[in-house]
mmCIF file of C-alpha atoms and ligand atoms in Angstrom:
data_model
loop_
_atom_site.group_PDB
_atom_site.id
_atom_site.type_symbol
_atom_site.label_atom_id
_atom_site.label_comp_id
_atom_site.label_asym_id
_atom_site.label_seq_id
_atom_site.Cartn_x
_atom_site.Cartn_y
_atom_site.Cartn_z
ATOM 1 C CA MET A 586 85.571 222.332 111.028
ATOM 2 C CA THR A 587 82.197 223.149 112.497
ATOM 3 C CA SER A 588 80.527 220.534 114.639
ATOM 4 C CA THR A 589 77.129 219.235 113.547
ATOM 5 C CA ARG A 590 75.390 220.899 116.449
ATOM 6 C CA ASP A 591 77.025 224.278 115.786
ATOM 7 C CA ALA A 592 76.263 224.038 112.072
ATOM 8 C CA ARG A 593 72.632 223.252 112.786
ATOM 9 C CA SER A 594 72.101 226.121 115.168
ATOM 10 C CA ALA A 595 73.756 228.496 112.664
ATOM 11 C CA GLN A 596 71.366 227.649 109.824
ATOM 12 C CA PRO A 597 68.624 230.094 108.921
ATOM 13 C CA ALA A 598 65.109 228.810 109.495
ATOM 14 C CA VAL A 599 63.747 228.065 106.023
ATOM 15 C CA GLU A 600 60.381 226.446 105.422
ATOM 16 C CA VAL A 601 60.339 224.028 102.494
ATOM 17 C CA ARG A 602 57.627 221.603 101.501
ATOM 18 C CA PRO A 603 58.158 217.975 100.485
ATOM 19 C CA ASN A 604 58.291 217.498 96.741
ATOM 20 C CA THR A 605 55.220 215.746 95.337
ATOM 21 C CA GLY A 606 56.390 214.951 91.774
ATOM 22 C CA PRO A 607 59.604 213.310 90.552
ATOM 23 C CA TRP A 608 62.821 214.929 91.811
ATOM 24 C CA TYR A 609 64.661 214.472 88.524
ATOM 25 C CA GLN A 610 63.429 215.420 85.059
ATOM 26 C CA LEU A 611 64.497 213.405 82.026
ATOM 27 C CA HIS A 612 64.830 215.082 78.631
ATOM 28 C CA GLU A 613 65.409 212.789 75.648
ATOM 29 C CA VAL A 614 68.001 214.481 73.429
ATOM 30 C CA ASP A 615 68.803 212.086 70.569
ATOM 31 C CA ASP A 616 71.202 209.309 69.640
ATOM 32 C CA GLY A 617 70.601 207.457 72.929
ATOM 33 C CA VAL A 618 71.364 210.551 75.028
ATOM 34 C CA VAL A 619 69.170 211.723 77.920
ATOM 35 C CA ARG A 620 69.704 214.945 79.864
ATOM 36 C CA ILE A 621 68.693 214.689 83.527
ATOM 37 C CA THR A 622 68.017 217.840 85.532
ATOM 38 C CA GLU A 623 67.096 218.755 89.119
ATOM 39 C CA PRO A 624 64.382 221.464 88.940
ATOM 40 C CA HIS A 625 64.198 221.983 92.719
ATOM 41 C CA VAL A 626 67.874 222.914 92.984
ATOM 42 C CA ALA A 627 69.056 226.567 92.975
ATOM 43 C CA LYS A 628 70.884 227.838 89.889
ATOM 44 C CA LEU A 629 74.304 227.918 91.590
ATOM 45 C CA VAL A 630 74.329 224.120 91.980
ATOM 46 C CA LYS A 631 71.777 223.001 89.356
ATOM 47 C CA ALA A 632 73.883 220.721 87.146
ATOM 48 C CA ASN A 633 73.117 218.308 84.294
ATOM 49 C CA LEU A 634 73.552 214.561 84.356
ATOM 50 C CA TRP A 635 73.974 212.980 80.924
ATOM 51 C CA TRP A 636 72.804 209.386 80.456
ATOM 52 C CA LEU A 637 74.420 207.798 77.386
ATOM 53 C CA ARG A 638 73.329 204.398 76.181
ATOM 54 C CA GLY A 639 75.967 202.155 74.642
ATOM 55 C CA THR A 640 75.317 198.726 73.158
ATOM 56 C CA ASP A 641 77.234 196.943 75.938
ATOM 57 C CA ARG A 642 76.783 199.299 78.857
ATOM 58 C CA ASP A 643 75.621 202.800 79.783
ATOM 59 C CA ILE A 644 77.594 205.841 80.891
ATOM 60 C CA VAL A 645 76.343 208.580 83.182
ATOM 61 C CA VAL A 646 78.331 211.813 82.916
ATOM 62 C CA ASP A 647 78.145 213.508 86.340
ATOM 63 C CA ALA A 648 75.878 212.496 89.201
ATOM 64 C CA GLY A 649 74.029 215.601 90.395
ATOM 65 C CA LEU A 650 73.858 217.083 93.871
ATOM 66 C CA GLY A 651 73.106 213.811 95.665
ATOM 67 C CA VAL A 652 70.087 215.107 97.597
ATOM 68 C CA ALA A 653 67.601 212.552 96.215
ATOM 69 C CA ALA A 654 68.678 208.936 95.614
ATOM 70 C CA LEU A 655 69.057 208.330 91.875
ATOM 71 C CA ARG A 656 68.470 204.606 92.334
ATOM 72 C CA ARG A 657 65.097 205.199 93.973
ATOM 73 C CA GLU A 658 64.003 208.007 91.625
ATOM 74 C CA ILE A 659 65.280 206.555 88.308
ATOM 75 C CA PRO A 660 65.634 202.759 88.754
ATOM 76 C CA LEU A 661 66.029 202.289 84.967
ATOM 77 C CA LEU A 662 69.281 204.251 85.088
ATOM 78 C CA PHE A 663 70.932 201.403 87.004
ATOM 79 C CA GLU A 664 69.596 198.491 84.937
ATOM 80 C CA ARG A 665 72.857 198.094 83.027
ATOM 81 C CA ASP A 666 75.332 198.841 85.823
ATOM 82 C CA PRO A 667 76.400 202.190 84.333
ATOM 83 C CA LEU A 668 79.844 203.699 84.733
ATOM 84 C CA VAL A 669 79.643 207.202 86.168
ATOM 85 C CA ILE A 670 82.261 209.609 84.811
ATOM 86 C CA LEU A 671 82.739 212.761 86.876
ATOM 87 C CA THR A 672 83.818 215.854 84.963
ATOM 88 C CA HIS A 673 85.320 217.291 88.181
ATOM 89 C CA ALA A 674 85.148 217.182 91.966
ATOM 90 C CA HIS A 675 82.401 219.664 92.841
ATOM 91 C CA LEU A 676 79.327 218.770 94.879
ATOM 92 C CA ASP A 677 76.786 219.560 92.143
ATOM 93 C CA HIS A 678 78.479 217.081 89.769
ATOM 94 C CA ALA A 679 79.719 214.370 92.121
ATOM 95 C CA GLY A 680 77.106 214.381 94.921
ATOM 96 C CA GLY A 681 75.258 211.295 93.700
ATOM 97 C CA ALA A 682 78.340 209.319 92.627
ATOM 98 C CA GLN A 683 78.395 207.050 95.706
ATOM 99 C CA GLU A 684 75.398 205.222 94.240
ATOM 100 C CA PHE A 685 77.408 203.807 91.328
ATOM 101 C CA ARG A 686 79.517 200.641 91.575
ATOM 102 C CA GLU A 687 82.230 202.058 89.312
ATOM 103 C CA ARG A 688 83.336 205.683 89.190
ATOM 104 C CA ALA A 689 85.747 207.378 86.797
ATOM 105 C CA ALA A 690 87.327 210.828 87.133
ATOM 106 C CA HIS A 691 90.620 212.517 86.318
ATOM 107 C CA GLU A 692 93.360 211.436 88.704
ATOM 108 C CA ALA A 693 93.612 214.995 90.123
ATOM 109 C CA ALA A 694 89.882 214.960 90.889
ATOM 110 C CA ALA A 695 90.233 211.482 92.386
ATOM 111 C CA GLU A 696 92.605 212.880 95.040
ATOM 112 C CA VAL A 697 90.021 215.497 96.042
ATOM 113 C CA LEU A 698 87.158 212.981 96.064
ATOM 114 C CA ALA A 699 89.184 210.625 98.273
ATOM 115 C CA LYS A 700 89.269 213.295 100.980
ATOM 116 C CA GLY A 701 85.569 214.270 100.802
ATOM 117 C CA MET A 702 84.266 217.483 99.278
ATOM 118 C CA PRO A 703 83.168 220.688 101.011
ATOM 119 C CA ALA A 704 79.367 220.596 100.990
ATOM 120 C CA SER A 705 76.315 222.377 102.369
ATOM 121 C CA LEU A 706 72.792 223.076 101.155
ATOM 122 C CA TYR A 707 72.921 226.520 102.790
ATOM 123 C CA GLY A 708 74.144 229.306 100.499
ATOM 124 C CA ALA A 709 76.231 231.274 102.971
ATOM 125 C CA GLU A 710 77.794 228.197 104.544
ATOM 126 C CA LEU A 711 78.623 226.699 101.142
ATOM 127 C CA HIS A 712 80.342 229.909 100.054
ATOM 128 C CA ALA A 713 82.394 229.892 103.252
ATOM 129 C CA LYS A 714 83.364 226.237 102.790
ATOM 130 C CA LEU A 715 84.310 226.716 99.128
ATOM 131 C CA GLY A 716 86.371 229.787 99.981
ATOM 132 C CA ILE A 717 84.265 232.164 97.875
ATOM 133 C CA GLU A 718 84.452 235.600 99.438
ATOM 134 C CA ALA A 719 81.698 237.509 97.669
ATOM 135 C CA ALA A 720 78.687 236.145 95.840
ATOM 136 C CA ARG A 721 78.406 237.172 92.171
ATOM 137 C CA GLU A 722 74.668 237.201 92.554
ATOM 138 C CA ALA A 723 72.244 236.746 95.435
ATOM 139 C CA VAL A 724 72.394 233.178 96.714
ATOM 140 C CA PRO A 725 69.284 231.770 98.416
ATOM 141 C CA ASP A 726 69.513 230.760 102.085
ATOM 142 C CA LEU A 727 68.678 227.188 101.126
ATOM 143 C CA LEU A 728 69.800 225.716 97.798
ATOM 144 C CA ILE A 729 66.744 223.474 97.326
ATOM 145 C CA ASP A 730 63.145 224.743 97.123
ATOM 146 C CA ALA A 731 61.516 221.412 98.055
ATOM 147 C CA LEU A 732 62.461 218.372 100.119
ATOM 148 C CA PRO A 733 62.990 215.076 98.264
ATOM 149 C CA HIS A 734 60.769 213.432 100.923
ATOM 150 C CA ALA A 735 58.992 214.552 104.093
ATOM 151 C CA ALA A 736 61.634 213.211 106.495
ATOM 152 C CA TYR A 737 64.597 214.818 104.671
ATOM 153 C CA ASP A 738 66.702 217.162 106.810
ATOM 154 C CA PRO A 739 68.875 219.448 104.644
ATOM 155 C CA ARG A 740 71.172 220.059 107.616
ATOM 156 C CA THR A 741 72.422 216.483 107.334
ATOM 157 C CA TYR A 742 73.721 216.932 103.757
ATOM 158 C CA GLN A 743 77.385 216.040 103.397
ATOM 159 C CA LEU A 744 79.670 214.329 100.904
ATOM 160 C CA GLY A 745 82.009 211.809 102.430
ATOM 161 C CA PRO A 746 85.208 210.464 100.888
ATOM 162 C CA MET A 747 84.735 208.311 97.797
ATOM 163 C CA THR A 748 87.057 206.087 95.821
ATOM 164 C CA VAL A 749 87.462 206.572 92.083
ATOM 165 C CA THR A 750 87.728 203.075 90.619
ATOM 166 C CA HIS A 751 88.968 204.325 87.212
ATOM 167 C CA PRO A 752 91.424 207.257 87.472
ATOM 168 C CA LEU A 753 91.615 208.970 84.068
ATOM 169 C CA ARG A 754 94.289 210.828 82.117
ATOM 170 C CA ASP A 755 94.215 212.969 78.989
ATOM 171 C CA GLY A 756 93.756 210.815 75.873
ATOM 172 C CA ASP A 757 92.200 207.814 77.647
ATOM 173 C CA THR A 758 89.253 206.281 75.823
ATOM 174 C CA ILE A 759 86.115 204.699 77.259
ATOM 175 C CA ASP A 760 84.290 202.267 74.983
ATOM 176 C CA VAL A 761 80.824 201.006 75.935
ATOM 177 C CA GLY A 762 79.901 199.538 72.538
ATOM 178 C CA GLY A 763 78.910 201.835 69.668
ATOM 179 C CA ARG A 764 80.045 204.768 71.733
ATOM 180 C CA THR A 765 83.640 205.734 72.484
ATOM 181 C CA LEU A 766 84.509 208.778 74.556
ATOM 182 C CA THR A 767 87.965 210.330 74.619
ATOM 183 C CA VAL A 768 89.062 212.074 77.813
ATOM 184 C CA ARG A 769 90.337 215.635 77.409
ATOM 185 C CA HIS A 770 92.040 217.045 80.488
ATOM 186 C CA LEU A 771 91.092 220.739 80.541
ATOM 187 C CA PRO A 772 92.160 222.244 83.883
ATOM 188 C CA GLY A 773 91.376 225.796 84.964
ATOM 189 C CA HIS A 774 88.013 225.775 86.750
ATOM 190 C CA THR A 775 89.570 222.999 88.867
ATOM 191 C CA PRO A 776 92.851 221.079 88.347
ATOM 192 C CA GLY A 777 90.970 217.847 87.574
ATOM 193 C CA CYS A 778 88.426 219.134 85.037
ATOM 194 C CA ILE A 779 87.811 216.957 82.010
ATOM 195 C CA ALA A 780 85.560 217.006 78.968
ATOM 196 C CA LEU A 781 84.541 213.878 77.069
ATOM 197 C CA HIS A 782 84.648 213.927 73.289
ATOM 198 C CA GLU A 783 82.756 211.431 71.181
ATOM 199 C CA GLN A 784 84.593 211.129 67.873
ATOM 200 C CA ARG A 785 81.745 209.444 65.956
ATOM 201 C CA THR A 786 79.216 212.215 66.593
ATOM 202 C CA GLY A 787 81.481 215.143 67.560
ATOM 203 C CA ALA A 788 79.517 215.606 70.809
ATOM 204 C CA LEU A 789 81.469 217.175 73.669
ATOM 205 C CA TYR A 790 80.394 216.635 77.286
ATOM 206 C CA SER A 791 82.074 219.702 78.735
ATOM 207 C CA GLY A 792 81.248 219.749 82.460
ATOM 208 C CA ASP A 793 82.179 223.156 83.844
ATOM 209 C CA VAL A 794 84.919 223.835 81.275
ATOM 210 C CA VAL A 795 82.416 225.654 79.085
ATOM 211 C CA TYR A 796 78.664 226.330 79.307
ATOM 212 C CA ASN A 797 76.321 229.173 78.410
ATOM 213 C CA GLY A 798 77.130 231.578 81.233
ATOM 214 C CA HIS A 799 79.862 233.162 83.340
ATOM 215 C CA LEU A 800 82.826 230.762 83.517
ATOM 216 C CA ILE A 801 84.185 230.443 87.050
ATOM 217 C CA ASP A 802 87.952 230.792 87.376
ATOM 218 C CA ASP A 803 88.261 232.450 90.793
ATOM 219 C CA LEU A 804 87.806 229.569 93.210
ATOM 220 C CA PRO A 805 90.789 228.808 95.453
ATOM 221 C CA GLU A 806 91.565 225.761 93.264
ATOM 222 C CA SER A 807 91.076 227.601 89.931
ATOM 223 C CA ASP A 808 93.914 228.637 87.615
ATOM 224 C CA PRO A 809 93.057 231.251 84.944
ATOM 225 C CA SER A 810 96.220 230.569 82.868
ATOM 226 C CA ASP A 811 95.373 226.865 82.718
ATOM 227 C CA TYR A 812 91.801 227.857 81.823
ATOM 228 C CA ARG A 813 93.033 229.934 78.863
ATOM 229 C CA ARG A 814 95.138 227.049 77.563
ATOM 230 C CA SER A 815 92.218 224.648 77.975
ATOM 231 C CA LEU A 816 89.832 226.857 76.017
ATOM 232 C CA GLN A 817 92.433 227.400 73.288
ATOM 233 C CA HIS A 818 92.800 223.623 73.109
ATOM 234 C CA LEU A 819 89.038 223.255 72.601
ATOM 235 C CA ALA A 820 89.333 225.240 69.373
ATOM 236 C CA ASP A 821 91.310 222.327 67.862
ATOM 237 C CA LEU A 822 88.563 219.785 68.497
ATOM 238 C CA ASP A 823 85.978 218.872 65.897
ATOM 239 C CA VAL A 824 82.829 219.558 67.942
ATOM 240 C CA SER A 825 79.283 219.253 66.567
ATOM 241 C CA VAL A 826 77.389 219.905 69.801
ATOM 242 C CA VAL A 827 78.305 220.757 73.395
ATOM 243 C CA HIS A 828 76.400 219.048 76.209
ATOM 244 C CA PRO A 829 77.510 221.185 79.176
ATOM 245 C CA GLY A 830 77.492 220.716 82.938
ATOM 246 C CA HIS A 831 74.940 223.505 83.340
ATOM 247 C CA GLY A 832 72.095 224.668 81.096
ATOM 248 C CA ARG A 833 71.157 223.653 77.590
ATOM 249 C CA SER A 834 73.252 222.219 74.773
ATOM 250 C CA PHE A 835 74.668 224.468 72.060
ATOM 251 C CA GLY A 836 76.510 224.248 68.748
ATOM 252 C CA PRO A 837 80.064 224.954 67.591
ATOM 253 C CA ARG A 838 79.367 228.604 66.754
ATOM 254 C CA ARG A 839 78.261 229.372 70.304
ATOM 255 C CA LEU A 840 81.249 227.377 71.603
ATOM 256 C CA ARG A 841 83.575 229.671 69.628
ATOM 257 C CA GLU A 842 81.767 232.767 70.963
ATOM 258 C CA LEU A 843 81.996 231.592 74.574
ATOM 259 C CA THR A 844 85.673 230.654 74.368
ATOM 260 C CA GLN A 845 86.555 233.899 72.545
ATOM 261 C CA CYS A 846 84.612 235.899 75.117
ATOM 262 C CA TYR A 847 86.619 234.324 77.952
ATOM 263 C CA LEU A 848 89.961 234.632 76.159
ATOM 264 C CA LEU A 849 89.381 238.288 75.223
ATOM 265 C CA GLY A 850 87.969 239.130 78.665
ATOM 266 C CA SER A 851 90.860 237.599 80.543
ATOM 267 C CA GLU A 852 93.264 239.318 78.111
ATOM 268 C CA ALA A 853 91.612 242.670 78.845
ATOM 269 C CA ILE A 854 92.293 242.450 82.579
ATOM 270 C CA ARG A 855 95.874 241.352 82.172
HETATM 271 ZN ZN1 ZN B 1089 82.334 223.204 89.136
#
Protein backbone atom coordinates (compact mmCIF):
# COMPACT_ATOMS: atom_id res chain seq x y z
CA MET A 1 0.00 0.00 0.00
CA THR A 2 1.42 3.36 -0.97
CA SER A 3 1.56 6.04 1.68
CA THR A 4 -0.33 9.27 1.04
CA ARG A 5 2.87 11.24 0.68
CA ASP A 6 4.37 8.78 -1.82
CA ALA A 7 1.13 8.65 -3.80
CA ARG A 8 1.00 12.43 -3.98
CA SER A 9 4.54 12.86 -5.18
CA ALA A 10 3.96 10.16 -7.83
CA GLN A 11 0.97 11.92 -9.40
CA PRO A 12 1.42 13.74 -12.69
CA ALA A 13 0.89 17.49 -12.51
CA VAL A 14 -2.48 18.10 -14.16
CA GLU A 15 -4.14 21.49 -14.27
CA VAL A 16 -7.92 21.37 -13.89
CA ARG A 17 -10.31 24.23 -13.36
CA PRO A 18 -13.17 24.30 -10.85
CA ASN A 19 -16.50 23.38 -12.37
CA THR A 20 -18.87 26.33 -12.70
CA GLY A 21 -22.16 24.54 -13.55
CA PRO A 22 -23.85 21.58 -11.85
CA TRP A 23 -21.66 18.49 -11.44
CA TYR A 24 -24.47 16.06 -12.20
CA GLN A 25 -26.87 16.17 -15.14
CA LEU A 26 -30.42 14.88 -14.78
CA HIS A 27 -32.22 13.37 -17.76
CA GLU A 28 -35.92 12.61 -17.31
CA VAL A 29 -36.59 9.25 -18.97
CA ASP A 30 -40.23 8.34 -18.30
CA ASP A 31 -42.39 6.47 -15.81
CA GLY A 32 -40.79 8.25 -12.83
CA VAL A 33 -37.26 7.34 -13.95
CA VAL A 34 -34.39 9.85 -14.08
CA ARG A 35 -30.92 9.09 -15.45
CA ILE A 36 -28.14 10.99 -13.67
CA THR A 37 -24.76 11.41 -15.34
CA GLU A 38 -21.37 12.94 -14.49
CA PRO A 39 -20.18 14.85 -17.60
CA HIS A 40 -16.80 15.82 -16.11
CA VAL A 41 -15.78 12.21 -15.53
CA ALA A 42 -13.62 10.27 -18.04
CA LYS A 43 -15.29 7.51 -20.07
CA LEU A 44 -13.60 4.67 -18.14
CA VAL A 45 -15.43 5.60 -14.93
CA LYS A 46 -18.41 7.62 -16.23
CA ALA A 47 -21.36 5.61 -14.89
CA ASN A 48 -25.13 6.19 -14.71
CA LEU A 49 -27.17 6.64 -11.57
CA TRP A 50 -30.85 5.76 -11.97
CA TRP A 51 -33.36 7.56 -9.74
CA LEU A 52 -36.66 5.65 -9.56
CA ARG A 53 -39.66 7.15 -7.84
CA GLY A 54 -42.00 4.79 -6.02
CA THR A 55 -45.21 5.82 -4.29
CA ASP A 56 -43.81 5.08 -0.81
CA ARG A 57 -40.11 5.68 -1.31
CA ASP A 58 -37.45 6.22 -3.97
CA ILE A 59 -34.66 3.94 -5.17
CA VAL A 60 -31.32 5.06 -6.55
CA VAL A 61 -29.56 2.39 -8.61
CA ASP A 62 -25.80 3.02 -8.23
CA ALA A 63 -24.20 6.08 -6.67
CA GLY A 64 -21.60 7.41 -9.10
CA LEU A 65 -17.92 8.08 -8.53
CA GLY A 66 -18.36 9.96 -5.25
CA VAL A 67 -16.27 12.99 -6.24
CA ALA A 68 -19.04 15.57 -5.73
CA ALA A 69 -21.51 15.22 -2.84
CA LEU A 70 -24.89 14.10 -4.18
CA ARG A 71 -26.67 15.60 -1.18
CA ARG A 72 -25.24 19.05 -1.88
CA GLU A 73 -25.65 18.88 -5.68
CA ILE A 74 -29.10 17.20 -5.84
CA PRO A 75 -30.87 17.83 -2.49
CA LEU A 76 -34.21 16.64 -3.96
CA LEU A 77 -32.75 13.16 -4.40
CA PHE A 78 -32.68 12.71 -0.62
CA GLU A 79 -36.12 14.12 0.18
CA ARG A 80 -37.67 10.67 0.55
CA ASP A 81 -34.77 8.84 2.21
CA PRO A 82 -34.01 6.72 -0.87
CA LEU A 83 -32.56 3.23 -0.75
CA VAL A 84 -29.41 2.98 -2.84
CA ILE A 85 -28.96 -0.36 -4.61
CA LEU A 86 -25.44 -1.02 -5.88
CA THR A 87 -25.17 -3.20 -8.98
CA HIS A 88 -21.61 -4.16 -7.96
CA ALA A 89 -18.58 -3.06 -5.96
CA HIS A 90 -16.66 -0.81 -8.36
CA LEU A 91 -15.72 2.79 -7.58
CA ASP A 92 -17.71 4.34 -10.44
CA HIS A 93 -20.94 2.73 -9.17
CA ALA A 94 -20.46 2.74 -5.40
CA GLY A 95 -18.35 5.88 -4.80
CA GLY A 96 -21.24 8.02 -3.58
CA ALA A 97 -23.01 5.30 -1.58
CA GLN A 98 -21.78 6.50 1.83
CA GLU A 99 -24.24 9.38 1.55
CA PHE A 100 -27.28 7.10 1.80
CA ARG A 101 -28.72 5.88 5.12
CA GLU A 102 -29.57 2.45 3.69
CA ARG A 103 -27.52 0.57 1.12
CA ALA A 104 -28.34 -2.67 -0.69
CA ALA A 105 -25.99 -4.86 -2.74
CA HIS A 106 -25.45 -8.54 -3.44
CA GLU A 107 -23.90 -10.31 -0.47
CA ALA A 108 -20.70 -11.00 -2.47
CA ALA A 109 -20.37 -7.29 -3.24
CA ALA A 110 -21.09 -6.47 0.40
CA GLU A 111 -17.95 -8.38 1.44
CA VAL A 112 -15.83 -6.29 -0.94
CA LEU A 113 -17.46 -3.02 0.14
CA ALA A 114 -16.83 -3.87 3.80
CA LYS A 115 -13.09 -3.89 3.12
CA GLY A 116 -12.96 -0.66 1.07
CA MET A 117 -12.48 -0.52 -2.69
CA PRO A 118 -9.32 0.21 -4.68
CA ALA A 119 -9.68 3.82 -5.84
CA SER A 120 -7.76 6.63 -7.51
CA LEU A 121 -8.62 9.51 -9.83
CA TYR A 122 -5.32 9.01 -11.66
CA GLY A 123 -5.52 6.67 -14.67
CA ALA A 124 -2.22 4.86 -14.27
CA GLU A 125 -2.56 4.45 -10.51
CA LEU A 126 -6.14 3.18 -10.83
CA HIS A 127 -5.08 0.58 -13.38
CA ALA A 128 -2.31 -0.58 -11.05
CA LYS A 129 -4.70 -0.79 -8.08
CA LEU A 130 -7.36 -2.68 -10.06
CA GLY A 131 -4.76 -5.10 -11.38
CA ILE A 132 -5.29 -4.16 -15.04
CA GLU A 133 -2.04 -4.73 -16.88
CA ALA A 134 -2.61 -2.99 -20.20
CA ALA A 135 -5.11 -0.28 -21.04
CA ARG A 136 -7.56 -1.14 -23.85
CA GLU A 137 -7.51 2.48 -24.88
CA ALA A 138 -5.59 5.57 -23.80
CA VAL A 139 -6.55 6.54 -20.26
CA PRO A 140 -6.19 10.20 -19.26
CA ASP A 141 -3.74 11.10 -16.48
CA LEU A 142 -6.62 12.46 -14.42
CA LEU A 143 -10.10 10.92 -14.63
CA ILE A 144 -11.99 14.20 -14.08
CA ASP A 145 -11.70 17.26 -16.35
CA ALA A 146 -12.95 19.77 -13.75
CA LEU A 147 -12.92 20.06 -9.97
CA PRO A 148 -16.27 19.86 -8.15
CA HIS A 149 -15.19 22.96 -6.18
CA ALA A 150 -12.09 25.16 -5.99
CA ALA A 151 -10.69 23.55 -2.84
CA TYR A 152 -11.05 19.95 -4.10
CA ASP A 153 -7.81 17.95 -4.17
CA PRO A 154 -8.12 14.86 -6.40
CA ARG A 155 -5.17 13.28 -4.61
CA THR A 156 -7.33 12.83 -1.52
CA TYR A 157 -9.91 10.64 -3.32
CA GLN A 158 -10.44 7.29 -1.62
CA LEU A 159 -13.29 4.92 -0.82
CA GLY A 160 -13.29 3.65 2.72
CA PRO A 161 -15.08 0.56 4.01
CA MET A 162 -18.87 0.74 3.96
CA THR A 163 -21.58 -1.43 5.44
CA VAL A 164 -24.34 -2.83 3.24
CA THR A 165 -27.51 -2.65 5.33
CA HIS A 166 -29.49 -4.92 2.97
CA PRO A 167 -27.43 -7.84 1.58
CA LEU A 168 -29.23 -9.23 -1.48
CA ARG A 169 -29.58 -12.64 -3.11
CA ASP A 170 -30.93 -13.81 -6.45
CA GLY A 171 -34.74 -13.65 -6.51
CA ASP A 172 -35.11 -11.07 -3.72
CA THR A 173 -37.69 -8.39 -4.40
CA ILE A 174 -37.65 -4.72 -3.41
CA ASP A 175 -41.03 -3.01 -3.25
CA VAL A 176 -41.23 0.78 -2.88
CA GLY A 177 -44.92 1.16 -3.78
CA GLY A 178 -46.04 0.88 -7.40
CA ARG A 179 -42.59 -0.35 -8.29
CA THR A 180 -41.16 -3.78 -7.51
CA LEU A 181 -37.67 -4.78 -8.56
CA THR A 182 -36.48 -8.37 -8.64
CA VAL A 183 -32.79 -9.03 -8.01
CA ARG A 184 -31.00 -11.13 -10.63
CA HIS A 185 -27.55 -12.31 -9.60
CA LEU A 186 -25.48 -12.23 -12.80
CA PRO A 187 -21.80 -12.77 -11.91
CA GLY A 188 -18.96 -12.57 -14.42
CA HIS A 189 -17.76 -8.96 -14.55
CA THR A 190 -17.48 -9.29 -10.75
CA PRO A 191 -18.75 -12.08 -8.45
CA GLY A 192 -21.36 -9.76 -6.90
CA CYS A 193 -22.90 -8.27 -10.05
CA ILE A 194 -26.67 -7.93 -10.10
CA ALA A 195 -29.30 -6.55 -12.44
CA LEU A 196 -32.71 -5.35 -11.28
CA HIS A 197 -35.77 -6.37 -13.25
CA GLU A 198 -39.06 -4.54 -12.98
CA GLN A 199 -41.80 -7.00 -13.87
CA ARG A 200 -44.54 -4.40 -14.44
CA THR A 201 -42.64 -2.48 -17.12
CA GLY A 202 -40.01 -5.05 -18.21
CA ALA A 203 -37.23 -2.51 -17.52
CA LEU A 204 -33.85 -4.01 -16.65
CA TYR A 205 -31.28 -2.00 -14.68
CA SER A 206 -28.22 -3.92 -15.82
CA GLY A 207 -25.20 -2.25 -14.19
CA ASP A 208 -22.06 -3.56 -15.87
CA VAL A 209 -23.58 -6.92 -16.86
CA VAL A 210 -24.53 -5.50 -20.24
CA TYR A 211 -24.24 -2.06 -21.87
CA ASN A 212 -23.53 -0.70 -25.34
CA GLY A 213 -19.79 -1.32 -25.51
CA HIS A 214 -16.96 -3.75 -24.79
CA LEU A 215 -17.96 -5.96 -21.85
CA ILE A 216 -15.14 -6.32 -19.32
CA ASP A 217 -14.40 -9.87 -18.22
CA ASP A 218 -10.63 -9.71 -17.66
CA LEU A 219 -10.32 -8.05 -14.27
CA PRO A 220 -8.69 -10.15 -11.54
CA GLU A 221 -12.16 -10.73 -10.01
CA SER A 222 -13.88 -11.49 -13.36
CA ASP A 223 -14.98 -14.96 -14.47
CA PRO A 224 -15.75 -15.38 -18.20
CA SER A 225 -17.60 -18.72 -17.72
CA ASP A 226 -19.89 -17.12 -15.14
CA TYR A 227 -20.33 -14.19 -17.54
CA ARG A 228 -21.48 -16.54 -20.33
CA ARG A 229 -24.03 -18.19 -18.04
CA SER A 230 -25.27 -14.79 -16.87
CA LEU A 231 -25.80 -13.51 -20.40
CA GLN A 232 -27.53 -16.75 -21.41
CA HIS A 233 -29.80 -16.29 -18.40
CA LEU A 234 -30.71 -12.78 -19.58
CA ALA A 235 -32.20 -14.29 -22.73
CA ASP A 236 -34.95 -15.86 -20.57
CA LEU A 237 -36.08 -12.55 -19.12
CA ASP A 238 -38.92 -10.53 -20.58
CA VAL A 239 -37.09 -7.22 -21.07
CA SER A 240 -38.65 -4.13 -22.68
CA VAL A 241 -35.78 -1.71 -22.13
CA VAL A 242 -32.28 -1.90 -20.64
CA HIS A 243 -31.09 0.97 -18.44
CA PRO A 244 -27.36 0.16 -18.23
CA GLY A 245 -24.54 1.19 -15.91
CA HIS A 246 -22.82 3.07 -18.73
CA GLY A 247 -24.21 4.95 -21.73
CA ARG A 248 -27.73 5.22 -23.05
CA SER A 249 -30.70 2.88 -22.71
CA PHE A 250 -31.54 0.38 -25.44
CA GLY A 251 -34.24 -2.11 -26.40
CA PRO A 252 -34.52 -5.90 -26.41
CA ARG A 253 -33.18 -6.27 -29.96
CA ARG A 254 -29.92 -4.54 -29.08
CA LEU A 255 -29.76 -6.60 -25.87
CA ARG A 256 -29.91 -9.79 -27.96
CA GLU A 257 -27.19 -8.45 -30.30
CA LEU A 258 -24.88 -7.53 -27.42
CA THR A 259 -25.31 -10.84 -25.60
CA GLN A 260 -24.89 -12.84 -28.83
CA CYS A 261 -21.79 -10.84 -29.70
CA TYR A 262 -20.21 -11.69 -26.34
CA LEU A 263 -21.26 -15.35 -26.44
CA LEU A 264 -19.99 -15.85 -30.01
CA GLY A 265 -16.80 -13.87 -29.34
CA SER A 266 -15.91 -15.80 -26.22
CA GLU A 267 -16.75 -19.05 -28.07
CA ALA A 268 -14.37 -18.06 -30.88
CA ILE A 269 -11.38 -17.75 -28.54
CA ARG A 270 -12.07 -20.98 -26.73
ZN1 LIG B 1 -17.69 -2.44 -13.10
